[in-house]
Amino acid sequence: MGVGSFFTSRLDEAIGWARKYSIFQYPFVTACCGMEYMATACSHYDVDRFGAGLPRFSPRQADVLFVVGTISHKMAPVLKRIYDQMTEPKWVVAFGVCTCTGGFYDNYATVQGIDTIIPVDVYIPGCPPRPESVIDGLMKLQDRIAVGAQRY
Amino acid sequence: MASATETPPAPTEATSPAARVLKEALGGEVLKVEEFRGDLAITVVPSAWVRAATLLKTRPELDFKLFLDLCAVDHLDDEDRPKRFEVVLHVYSVSGKHHARLKVGVSEANPRLPTLTGVYRGANWFEREAWDLYGIVFERHPNLTRILTHHHFVGHPMRKDYPTAQRHVLPDPQTWLLKVPEGSEHLVVNIGPSHPAMHGTFRVQALMDGETIVDAAAEIGYMHRNFEKMAEVRTYWQIIPYTDRLNYCSSFMNGHGWALAVEKLMGIHAPPRAEAVRVILSEFSRIMDHFVCIGTNIVDLGAITPFFYLFRVREEIYDLLEACCGARLTVSYVRIGGLAQDVPEDFADRCRRLIDSVRKYTDETDRLVTRNTIFARRFKDVGTMPAEEALDWGWVGPCLRGSGVAYDIRKDHPYSGYEQYDFDVPVGTVGDCYDRYLVRLEEIRQSLRIIEQAVAKLPGGPIIVDDKKVALPPKEQVYSNIEALMNHFKLVYEGILAPPGEVYGYTEAANGELGYYIVSDGRKFPRRLKVRPPCFNIYQAYPEMIKGGLLADAVAIIGGLNVIAGELDR
């Protein structure tokens, strides 16, 4: 093992550690899950503890896309465009069962899982997920960010 | 469901002024007048459709000025009916305090009907929806285009012969909603569908002359997941979780309304204890809903503190709901004929503590916001809606009361025992954003009054009706005797079998009259379920309201209308 590679890997670790506590998220909020998203973001559960308190409403300033709520076929191209506008490295969280699989809306209108449109890093099931599961999902995301794992 | 003293009894065919006037004026063009569970339905021939609606609206003794709902029903394979489709109009008379239902048959070969947009402005989007979902052409409609599905969609998904899973992919969203005049130097500003000020998934395009909006158009349907189509293959119980996701800021109230509508169809009544608990939780849900509305509206104006205050107390209301049923948001706590299970033992104490807490945070928000100069200047005389226009659009709830019309179903048509409680209905005088805010703030306090009274005299007894055709037997019996086990199995397998007929059940949800129009043909699934969503009518007026104002005012107005995507697009 050369000296250079030793330094690089340590640097990656340091960057990963810094990144996982400075999550700038884009909340793509469409439906019921938005209420639990807001509950998680507010003072009671306080995602600021995880460095993820600041939503950015411009995809160009965000590095995690929170897809919160049902995505219909009418919405799908909008979601895709927003994902494409985000700069790398970027991560995607599927928040709620509708984004994971379409949920109990198995019909012509609803996309059956957003991973048919964009790559997803963390799935948070629940209809809607409780804030505790959201925080669990967030911590799983942090683990992925720390080691630089991503699916874009 | 006892009726209050001042409410007139529901009119029968003989006493209904609507049936009498229409028969006198139209003669043989009135095909039939039916009555079921106190609902009166008048069927006319297509050529008399517009005349009948005009009579209902303009005759002073009828005065059906409040447009409620217009929808289509598909009667495929129903041999008793000569025409496949039916178009149904619901209107309400604020002065006469009753509803009317006007129906017309439309044939499959020639699905055409003259538009009602000349009579009721609110009919516009409803007719577009009926065209989009059923393919009924409304002649001379100003803009008969798709509204809930996208512009690459093929077919009409609510028709019974449309396969539920038949999907159509949309390659690109529609770029222009507005027509920009040639050579115009105006600027088009697009807001949404993913924009923080749009509270979800609405889209508005505004044509700007400097800072002033000269033209605006809205697009909806981004959250369309067609719960009504799903309901046609679900039993009456299985629909309860879907109703939770209509107006998800106050889930419990949607289920409450649904249970009452099905109970009306079945002709049963929930026991007093269940009704009292329903009232308490509905009022807490109303408070939660108003908190979200006020909180997010103020965030749009740039102040985030009240939002944090109000969401903190929402957590405490979530705790109460969680203690009752285990879920925070989408509660699914009601059952047809009662509730899923009894409330916890310390329910009354929890409610009392919660009342104190809600009152404290409401007062705090009131002190912070109401007399704040910046807030008042952004809200006063902005987005003014006169009462007449509000009725024409079909506005209901706090928004209509903000315009000065004191129509509150809890007062005018009490359900679940609301007639026992003493409370006031606040109304505005100007109809601007500030009035709508004040009405909501006062309604929170009135809701607390109702809860205090309901908790003080919470009756004992069963929480679900003792009817083997409706309610599941208690678990201990299911596990110990064969009759109960069979009963349970049959009820789960076959569902509730409602009698054939159609009802319109309505309650005062947080945003106003939430109606469920159920058409039953006696099977375990409803033939048609149409939700009368308060937001749909309210948001329809939004592009008209913002014309002539500033773009910043448009942001202030939308928050106060409290449009919820789940209810808007269903």
XYZ file of C-alpha atoms in Angstrom:
722
model
C 0.000 0.000 0.000
C 1.483 3.353 -1.030
C 1.446 6.501 1.021
C -0.872 8.286 -1.437
C -3.615 5.682 -1.281
C -3.525 5.730 2.543
C -4.083 9.468 2.521
C -6.862 9.274 -0.093
C -8.935 6.758 1.823
C -8.610 8.757 5.063
C -9.664 11.874 3.179
C -12.711 10.064 1.778
C -13.659 9.061 5.264
C -13.346 12.615 6.521
C -15.412 13.934 3.630
C -18.020 11.220 4.169
C -18.214 12.059 7.858
C -18.663 15.761 7.083
C -21.214 15.081 4.362
C -23.432 12.861 6.443
C -24.017 15.690 8.914
C -24.705 18.374 6.317
C -27.623 17.002 4.358
C -29.285 19.600 2.190
C -32.549 18.008 1.196
C -35.067 18.802 -1.469
C -38.514 17.833 -0.155
C -40.595 16.717 -3.133
C -43.804 16.695 -1.124
C -46.996 15.603 -2.849
C -49.375 13.872 -0.457
C -50.344 12.651 3.007
C -46.746 11.710 3.861
C -46.018 15.430 3.811
C -47.769 15.775 7.162
C -45.403 13.278 8.764
C -42.497 14.872 6.943
C -43.427 18.190 8.557
C -43.924 16.525 11.933
C -40.427 15.039 11.658
C -38.943 18.351 10.624
C -40.566 20.301 13.477
C -39.248 20.764 16.984
C -40.682 17.588 18.516
C -38.606 15.156 16.453
C -36.111 17.691 15.169
C -34.093 16.388 12.223
C -31.665 19.222 12.802
C -29.967 16.857 15.252
C -28.855 14.890 12.213
C -27.737 17.917 10.268
C -30.687 17.573 7.910
C -32.787 20.475 9.131
C -32.494 22.780 6.188
C -34.644 22.097 3.132
C -33.515 23.634 -0.144
C -36.229 24.301 -2.637
C -33.847 24.402 -5.540
C -32.630 21.050 -6.848
C -29.311 22.637 -7.762
C -28.569 23.340 -4.099
C -29.740 19.977 -2.758
C -27.948 16.688 -2.396
C -30.725 14.440 -1.077
C -34.087 14.170 -2.800
C -36.877 13.246 -0.403
C -39.770 11.933 -2.483
C -42.659 12.295 -0.069
C -46.009 10.940 -1.194
C -47.753 9.336 -4.142
C -46.269 9.966 -7.583
C -48.819 9.871 -10.378
C -48.011 9.411 -14.032
C -48.800 13.081 -14.523
C -46.151 13.973 -11.932
C -43.524 11.452 -13.057
C -41.766 13.611 -15.705
C -41.581 16.479 -13.197
C -39.867 14.257 -10.637
C -37.444 12.961 -13.249
C -36.526 16.481 -14.319
C -35.887 17.601 -10.758
C -33.681 14.573 -10.141
C -31.729 15.307 -13.298
C -31.199 18.902 -12.216
C -29.509 17.896 -8.962
C -25.725 17.953 -8.957
C -23.690 14.920 -7.959
C -23.127 13.313 -5.515
C -26.855 12.850 -4.869
C -29.068 10.467 -2.977
C -32.782 9.638 -3.118
C -35.065 8.656 -0.259
C -38.428 7.025 -1.051
C -40.642 8.250 1.777
C -43.805 6.220 2.277
C -45.167 3.091 0.694
C -46.634 4.864 -2.363
C -43.142 5.892 -3.449
C -41.793 2.410 -2.676
C -44.409 0.355 -4.531
C -47.462 2.452 -5.367
C -49.120 1.489 -2.104
C -52.779 0.620 -2.181
C -53.353 2.750 -5.263
C -52.867 -0.041 -7.772
C -54.461 1.668 -10.749
C -53.881 3.530 -13.999
C -53.007 6.820 -12.337
C -50.219 5.885 -9.954
C -46.568 5.037 -10.619
C -45.911 1.654 -9.004
C -42.716 2.636 -7.208
C -40.475 5.580 -8.037
C -37.539 3.237 -8.651
C -39.099 2.668 -12.061
C -38.133 6.286 -12.840
C -35.087 7.190 -10.712
C -32.605 5.196 -8.590
C -33.487 5.004 -4.887
C -31.004 4.721 -2.003
C -33.237 4.306 1.034
C -36.828 3.077 1.200
C -38.964 4.116 4.178
C -42.173 2.059 4.230
C -45.337 3.012 6.091
C -48.546 4.730 5.160
C -47.390 7.223 6.228
C -44.188 6.236 8.079
C -43.975 7.381 11.688
C -41.325 10.011 12.423
C -39.292 7.310 14.218
C -39.046 5.290 11.008
C -38.165 8.427 9.091
C -35.292 9.072 11.480
C -34.245 5.434 11.146
C -34.250 5.856 7.367
C -32.265 9.057 7.691
C -29.628 7.282 9.785
C -29.397 4.485 7.214
C -28.894 7.171 4.591
C -26.122 8.714 6.703
C -24.375 5.355 6.809
C -24.468 5.201 3.042
C -23.265 8.775 2.678
C -20.383 8.102 5.089
C -18.977 5.320 2.914
C -19.780 7.102 -0.337
C -22.319 4.517 -1.484
C -24.854 5.823 -3.963
C -26.932 4.653 -6.860
C -27.069 7.530 -9.304
C -79.255 11.402 14.357
C -81.933 13.611 15.879
C -82.823 16.811 14.127
C -82.678 20.211 15.757
C -85.803 22.201 16.437
C -85.180 25.020 13.967
C -84.295 22.707 11.067
C -87.201 21.987 8.761
C -87.821 18.282 8.120
C -86.479 16.916 4.840
C -89.066 17.622 2.132
C -90.961 14.681 0.663
C -92.222 14.531 -2.875
C -95.514 16.164 -1.886
C -93.971 18.938 0.190
C -90.823 19.649 -1.817
C -91.063 23.063 -3.429
C -88.393 22.029 -5.937
C -90.427 19.092 -7.237
C -93.602 21.180 -7.359
C -92.079 24.133 -9.205
C -90.265 21.946 -11.719
C -93.398 19.909 -12.418
C -95.479 23.055 -12.910
C -92.935 24.706 -15.170
C -91.695 21.717 -17.153
C -94.714 19.394 -17.116
C -93.929 16.139 -18.904
C -90.262 16.995 -19.150
C -89.889 15.935 -15.526
C -89.568 12.177 -15.938
C -89.727 11.098 -12.325
C -89.331 12.204 -8.738
C -87.819 9.592 -6.427
C -87.318 9.617 -2.725
C -84.935 7.481 -0.709
C -83.841 7.980 2.910
C -85.082 11.547 2.836
C -83.153 12.450 -0.340
C -85.227 13.717 -3.206
C -84.032 13.142 -6.789
C -85.690 14.781 -9.776
C -84.992 13.351 -13.234
C -85.573 15.510 -16.291
C -85.152 15.013 -20.048
C -81.849 16.285 -21.557
C -83.544 19.127 -23.432
C -84.841 20.549 -20.134
C -81.526 20.159 -18.252
C -80.388 23.799 -18.370
C -83.911 25.172 -17.862
C -84.425 22.999 -14.791
C -81.105 24.100 -13.253
C -81.923 27.743 -14.012
C -85.318 27.391 -12.310
C -83.716 25.871 -9.243
C -81.298 28.730 -8.978
C -83.395 31.728 -9.868
C -86.894 31.061 -8.485
C -86.978 33.041 -5.234
C -88.959 30.368 -3.378
C -86.331 27.755 -4.314
C -83.109 29.795 -4.168
C -80.673 26.947 -4.822
C -77.764 29.319 -5.197
C -75.013 27.181 -3.686
C -73.533 24.933 -6.340
C -72.288 21.729 -4.724
C -71.431 19.001 -7.156
C -71.837 17.666 -10.649
C -70.818 14.145 -11.566
C -71.521 11.306 -13.958
C -72.534 7.728 -13.154
C -71.980 4.724 -15.411
C -74.855 2.214 -15.365
C -73.246 -0.308 -17.716
C -75.151 -3.627 -17.858
C -78.115 -2.256 -15.944
C -80.971 -3.528 -18.089
C -83.599 -1.393 -16.356
C -82.047 1.762 -17.704
C -82.430 2.802 -21.339
C -79.438 5.133 -21.130
C -76.010 4.080 -19.935
C -74.870 7.293 -18.254
C -76.483 9.624 -15.835
C -75.327 13.129 -14.957
C -76.174 14.241 -11.436
C -76.252 17.782 -10.071
C -76.339 18.613 -6.351
C -77.270 22.097 -5.227
C -78.194 23.674 -1.908
C -80.502 26.449 -0.799
C -79.045 28.423 2.098
C -82.341 30.217 2.779
C -84.556 27.113 2.457
C -81.988 24.870 4.196
C -82.274 21.915 1.905
C -80.445 20.053 -0.826
C -81.723 19.138 -4.274
C -80.562 16.500 -6.720
C -81.237 16.884 -10.405
C -80.531 13.988 -12.755
C -80.510 13.415 -16.483
C -79.909 10.292 -18.571
C -77.228 10.385 -21.293
C -76.988 7.705 -23.949
C -73.766 5.921 -24.844
C -74.241 6.482 -28.583
C -74.548 10.233 -28.215
C -73.061 11.294 -24.863
C -73.863 14.981 -25.176
C -75.411 17.472 -22.810
C -75.592 21.275 -22.817
C -73.233 22.916 -20.353
C -74.367 24.388 -17.034
C -71.472 26.845 -16.864
C -73.852 29.634 -17.855
C -75.973 28.906 -14.773
C -73.357 28.011 -12.156
C -69.777 29.168 -12.592
C -68.649 26.329 -10.374
C -69.854 23.737 -12.888
C -66.828 24.420 -15.110
C -64.246 22.079 -13.598
C -66.864 19.493 -12.664
C -67.944 19.190 -16.283
C -64.324 18.917 -17.343
C -63.925 16.100 -14.818
C -67.050 14.319 -16.108
C -65.673 14.606 -19.637
C -62.217 13.426 -18.599
C -63.394 10.431 -16.580
C -66.588 9.443 -18.429
C -66.340 10.996 -21.876
C -69.505 13.050 -21.634
C -69.358 16.035 -23.961
C -70.747 19.269 -22.569
C -71.725 21.403 -25.515
C -70.622 25.054 -25.552
C -68.356 24.498 -22.533
C -65.653 27.226 -22.590
C -62.710 24.849 -22.140
C -63.590 21.168 -22.289
C -60.129 19.658 -21.764
C -58.720 16.949 -19.516
C -58.344 17.973 -15.906
C -57.347 15.050 -13.685
C -55.549 12.787 -16.148
C -52.761 14.071 -18.389
C -52.959 15.251 -21.991
C -51.430 12.042 -23.385
C -54.120 9.919 -21.747
C -56.343 7.811 -23.983
C -59.855 6.776 -22.929
C -62.064 7.628 -19.996
C -60.906 5.783 -16.886
C -64.050 5.845 -14.732
C -66.088 4.000 -17.338
C -66.850 0.517 -16.088
C -65.267 -1.069 -19.152
C -61.942 0.736 -18.715
C -59.358 -1.694 -17.269
C -58.173 -0.298 -13.931
C -54.496 -1.012 -14.589
C -54.384 0.410 -18.134
C -51.608 2.993 -17.838
C -50.516 5.760 -20.170
C -47.069 7.235 -19.713
C -46.646 10.987 -19.953
C -43.362 11.864 -21.703
C -43.345 15.594 -20.896
C -45.467 17.911 -18.778
C -47.597 20.487 -20.524
C -45.466 23.596 -21.071
C -48.074 26.284 -21.496
C -51.334 26.646 -19.629
C -51.909 30.184 -20.849
C -52.262 31.667 -24.281
C -49.813 34.543 -24.557
C -51.093 37.152 -27.025
C -48.893 37.583 -30.078
C -46.365 40.395 -29.789
C -47.076 40.728 -26.083
C -44.245 41.906 -23.857
C -45.768 40.313 -20.782
C -43.859 37.691 -18.843
C -45.195 34.255 -17.974
C -44.368 33.029 -14.467
C -44.859 29.344 -13.774
C -45.386 28.239 -10.170
C -45.517 24.573 -9.287
C -46.298 21.710 -9.335
C -43.297 21.344 -7.038
C -42.958 24.723 -5.397
C -42.860 25.525 -1.677
C -45.636 28.113 -1.925
C -48.017 25.692 -3.619
C -48.523 23.445 -0.575
C -48.347 20.234 -2.515
C -48.943 19.671 -6.147
C -50.819 22.513 -7.732
C -49.622 24.486 -10.670
C -50.413 28.037 -11.636
C -49.206 30.105 -14.541
C -49.496 33.839 -14.340
C -49.096 36.366 -17.108
C -47.326 39.325 -15.563
C -47.391 42.982 -16.509
C -44.624 44.163 -14.242
C -45.719 43.011 -10.787
C -49.395 42.727 -11.708
C -51.065 39.523 -12.805
C -53.131 40.104 -15.949
C -54.109 36.514 -16.634
C -53.790 33.230 -14.763
C -54.549 29.568 -15.270
C -54.328 26.605 -12.939
C -53.636 22.960 -13.590
C -54.512 20.165 -11.198
C -54.472 16.370 -11.271
C -50.856 15.853 -10.196
C -52.065 13.897 -7.195
C -54.874 12.100 -8.987
C -54.804 8.482 -7.756
C -58.473 7.824 -8.357
C -59.758 6.603 -5.072
C -63.281 6.612 -6.545
C -62.329 3.941 -9.089
C -60.711 1.866 -6.344
C -63.871 2.224 -4.250
C -65.892 0.444 -6.929
C -64.090 -2.802 -6.096
C -63.899 -2.327 -2.338
C -66.450 -3.158 0.332
C -67.881 -0.352 2.435
C -65.365 -1.153 5.184
C -62.389 -1.326 2.900
C -63.113 2.208 1.752
C -62.511 3.634 5.243
C -58.675 3.754 4.908
C -58.997 5.469 1.521
C -61.135 8.226 3.009
C -58.371 8.970 5.545
C -56.181 10.064 2.674
C -58.596 12.619 1.217
C -57.962 15.593 3.457
C -55.013 14.177 5.324
C -54.684 17.185 7.645
C -57.837 15.997 9.418
C -58.149 12.320 8.488
C -60.644 11.380 11.137
C -63.345 13.712 9.835
C -63.371 12.086 6.404
C -63.992 8.690 7.956
C -66.690 10.193 10.156
C -68.459 11.566 7.090
C -68.111 8.285 5.248
C -69.536 6.266 8.149
C -72.501 8.637 8.404
C -73.171 8.406 4.662
C -73.182 4.597 4.724
C -75.284 4.609 7.896
C -77.766 6.833 6.094
C -77.810 4.370 3.182
C -78.327 1.453 5.580
C -80.831 3.307 7.759
C -78.916 2.658 10.990
C -77.608 4.907 13.751
C -74.428 4.595 15.777
C -74.840 4.423 19.589
C -74.586 7.693 21.575
C -71.143 6.958 23.011
C -69.695 6.378 19.545
C -71.298 9.582 18.266
C -69.903 11.611 21.173
C -66.381 10.245 20.651
C -66.714 10.936 16.923
C -67.647 14.540 17.692
C -64.708 15.000 20.076
C -62.149 13.555 17.679
C -63.670 15.382 14.715
C -63.380 18.682 16.519
C -59.778 17.971 17.482
C -59.148 17.126 13.836
C -60.737 20.404 12.787
C -58.365 22.191 15.143
C -55.389 20.328 13.649
C -56.519 21.255 10.166
C -56.904 24.930 10.986
C -53.484 24.856 12.660
C -51.874 23.574 9.471
C -53.710 26.155 7.413
C -52.798 29.104 9.614
C -49.260 27.874 10.259
C -48.306 27.246 6.654
C -50.034 30.402 5.474
C -47.873 32.465 7.798
C -44.755 30.576 6.700
C -45.547 31.711 3.158
C -45.468 35.270 4.377
C -42.069 34.736 5.945
C -42.753 34.042 9.636
C -41.873 30.565 10.848
C -42.391 30.805 14.634
C -46.201 30.302 14.711
C -45.727 27.255 12.497
C -43.457 25.614 15.096
C -45.852 26.546 17.914
C -48.851 25.076 16.162
C -47.097 21.916 15.049
C -45.993 21.276 18.590
C -49.557 21.115 19.829
C -50.512 19.001 16.839
C -48.138 16.391 18.241
C -50.229 16.335 21.413
C -53.410 15.763 19.396
C -51.604 12.958 17.556
C -50.886 11.410 20.958
C -54.600 11.343 21.760
C -55.475 9.722 18.426
C -52.664 7.243 18.918
C -54.005 6.307 22.356
C -57.414 5.626 20.797
C -56.439 3.626 17.736
C -52.672 3.241 17.456
C -52.193 5.485 14.435
C -51.150 9.111 14.373
C -52.307 10.450 11.061
C -54.295 7.997 8.980
C -56.407 6.687 11.811
C -59.083 4.410 10.237
C -60.812 4.526 13.596
C -64.466 4.705 12.566
C -66.463 1.688 11.524
C -69.843 1.612 9.847
C -72.204 1.834 12.815
C -69.694 3.004 15.424
C -66.007 2.840 16.210
C -63.312 0.171 15.941
C -62.794 -0.067 19.693
C -63.538 1.840 22.849
C -61.464 4.825 23.899
C -58.802 4.398 26.640
C -59.883 4.767 30.270
C -58.182 8.103 30.762
C -59.759 9.547 27.603
C -61.644 12.353 29.377
C -58.541 13.441 31.336
C -56.429 13.395 28.212
C -59.010 15.540 26.424
C -59.113 18.078 29.234
C -55.330 18.393 29.338
C -55.309 18.766 25.579
C -57.947 21.497 25.664
C -55.735 23.555 28.014
C -52.741 23.020 25.814
C -54.556 23.917 22.572
C -55.977 27.029 24.197
C -52.548 28.144 25.373
C -50.932 27.771 21.954
C -53.903 29.323 20.155
C -53.782 32.388 22.382
C -50.054 32.636 21.902
C -50.430 32.528 18.124
C -53.255 35.040 18.315
C -51.033 37.453 20.259
C -48.158 36.947 17.859
C -50.052 37.250 14.618
C -53.466 38.901 14.630
C -52.386 42.485 15.324
C -49.013 42.234 13.679
C -48.834 45.117 11.215
C -46.938 43.251 8.499
C -49.357 40.355 8.670
C -52.445 42.583 8.603
C -51.167 44.559 5.627
C -50.471 41.412 3.658
C -53.943 40.014 4.461
C -56.454 42.840 4.684
C -58.406 43.512 1.475
C -56.431 40.829 -0.342
C -58.292 38.089 -2.210
C -61.744 39.469 -1.494
C -64.604 37.155 -2.419
C -68.177 38.528 -2.312
C -70.840 36.186 -0.885
C -72.860 35.842 -4.116
C -69.803 34.824 -6.113
C -68.658 32.448 -3.400
C -71.999 30.620 -3.591
C -71.834 30.508 -7.373
C -68.387 28.920 -7.276
C -69.617 26.469 -4.662
C -67.473 27.662 -1.773
C -68.235 26.125 1.616
C -66.783 25.965 5.091
C -64.534 28.629 6.636
C -63.963 30.252 3.237
C -67.714 30.755 2.618
C -68.253 31.898 6.199
C -65.371 34.326 5.733
C -67.478 35.876 2.966
C -70.349 36.300 5.398
C -72.642 33.327 4.692
C -73.371 31.526 7.956
C -73.815 28.053 6.453
C -72.502 25.443 8.848
C -73.880 21.907 8.569
C -73.311 21.317 12.270
C -75.903 24.045 12.907
C -78.187 23.754 9.896
C -78.380 19.968 9.624
C -76.996 18.641 12.918
C -75.552 15.127 12.831
C -73.873 12.960 15.490
C -75.636 14.944 18.196
C -74.278 18.420 17.389
C -77.679 19.848 18.348
C -76.867 19.119 22.016
C -73.868 21.426 22.077
C -73.832 25.148 22.408
C -71.499 26.881 19.968
C -71.372 29.885 17.654
C -70.713 30.093 13.935
C -68.242 32.906 13.245
C -68.658 34.809 9.962
C -66.577 37.445 8.226
C -67.738 40.770 6.867
C -65.363 41.550 3.999
C -64.454 38.126 2.621
C -60.712 38.787 2.385
C -57.769 36.677 3.564
C -57.850 38.354 6.960
C -61.503 37.354 7.487
C -60.788 33.779 6.532
C -57.923 33.734 9.028
C -60.123 35.204 11.801
C -62.923 32.720 11.085
C -60.514 29.816 11.387
C -59.013 31.151 14.599
C -62.456 31.590 16.149
C -63.570 28.153 14.958
C -60.691 26.641 16.913
C -62.088 28.245 20.071
C -65.638 27.143 19.244
C -64.411 23.599 18.663
C -62.861 23.657 22.128
C -66.253 24.668 23.537
C -67.909 21.727 21.801
C -65.253 19.315 23.055
C -65.601 20.584 26.641
C -69.347 19.952 26.579
C -69.015 16.575 24.870
C -66.383 15.370 27.336
C -68.483 16.561 30.294
C -71.420 14.424 29.283
C -69.697 11.540 27.536
C -72.281 8.744 27.665
C -71.451 5.138 28.486
C -72.647 2.076 26.632
C -71.580 0.246 23.491
C -69.378 1.853 20.829
C -70.777 0.007 17.848
C -74.271 -0.845 16.735
C -75.598 -4.299 17.689
C -76.438 -5.463 14.188
C -75.001 -8.718 12.866
C -75.246 -7.506 9.283
C -73.048 -4.493 9.974
C -70.747 -4.971 12.969
C -68.251 -7.743 13.574
C -68.984 -9.860 16.680
C -66.649 -9.370 19.695
C -63.369 -11.265 19.408
C -63.936 -13.406 22.523
C -67.119 -14.767 20.949
C -65.433 -15.387 17.604
C -62.835 -17.509 19.365
C -65.361 -19.440 21.464
C -68.522 -20.151 19.485
C -69.302 -21.226 15.958
C -72.158 -18.783 15.250
C -69.964 -15.795 15.942
C -67.157 -17.321 13.895
C -69.479 -17.875 10.926
C -70.906 -14.421 11.360
C -67.426 -12.926 11.321
C -66.407 -14.940 8.271
C -69.539 -14.088 6.298
C -69.302 -10.422 7.120
C -65.650 -10.171 6.118
C -66.171 -12.261 2.988
C -69.418 -10.768 1.773
C -69.117 -7.313 3.273
C -71.974 -5.079 4.236
C -74.825 -5.487 1.790
C -76.425 -2.088 1.477
C -79.910 -1.846 -0.023
C -80.213 -0.562 -3.615
C -80.638 3.182 -3.738
C -78.636 6.372 -3.665
C -77.861 8.813 -0.890
C -75.880 11.979 -0.482
C -74.281 12.047 2.966
C -72.690 15.310 4.012
C -70.802 16.615 7.002
C -69.002 19.781 7.966
C -65.358 18.817 7.442
C -62.544 21.231 8.210
C -62.745 22.770 4.739
C -66.534 22.717 4.496
C -69.208 20.455 3.140
C -67.659 17.076 2.469
C -70.254 15.018 0.643
C -70.331 11.366 -0.298
C -72.753 10.512 -3.072
C -73.207 6.748 -3.001
C -75.061 4.791 -5.680
C -75.718 1.263 -4.464
C -77.168 -1.573 -6.509
C -77.403 -3.937 -3.525
C -74.038 -5.636 -4.037
C -71.139 -5.514 -1.600
C -69.322 -2.805 -3.576
C -70.849 0.592 -4.294
C -71.671 1.090 -7.974
C -70.483 4.653 -7.789
C -68.945 6.732 -5.063
C -68.486 10.416 -5.717
C -66.773 12.593 -3.184
C -67.900 16.169 -3.155
C -64.559 17.763 -2.283
C -64.711 21.255 -0.788
C -61.277 22.172 -2.156
C -62.209 21.499 -5.766
C -64.710 24.343 -5.818
C -62.495 26.622 -3.780
C -59.371 26.176 -5.869
C -61.379 26.598 -9.048
C -61.954 30.240 -8.179
C -58.268 30.846 -7.405
C -57.038 31.853 -10.896
C -59.894 34.364 -11.111
C -59.135 35.726 -7.638
C -55.488 36.521 -8.324
C -56.096 38.404 -11.572
C -55.360 42.085 -11.176
C -53.368 41.565 -7.982
C -49.696 41.222 -7.205
C -47.812 37.972 -7.466
C -46.976 38.193 -3.764
C -50.692 38.422 -2.983
C -51.299 35.229 -4.924
C -49.008 33.456 -2.449
C -50.840 34.989 0.512
C -54.221 33.918 -0.886
C -53.447 30.272 -1.622
C -52.420 29.416 1.930
C -55.633 30.784 3.385
C -57.786 28.699 1.053
C -56.252 25.543 2.539
C -56.384 23.503 -0.654
C -55.390 19.902 0.065
C -54.194 17.873 -2.906
C -55.553 14.559 -1.652
C -59.048 15.963 -1.624
C -58.667 18.138 -4.705
C -57.460 15.449 -7.106
C -58.686 12.426 -5.176
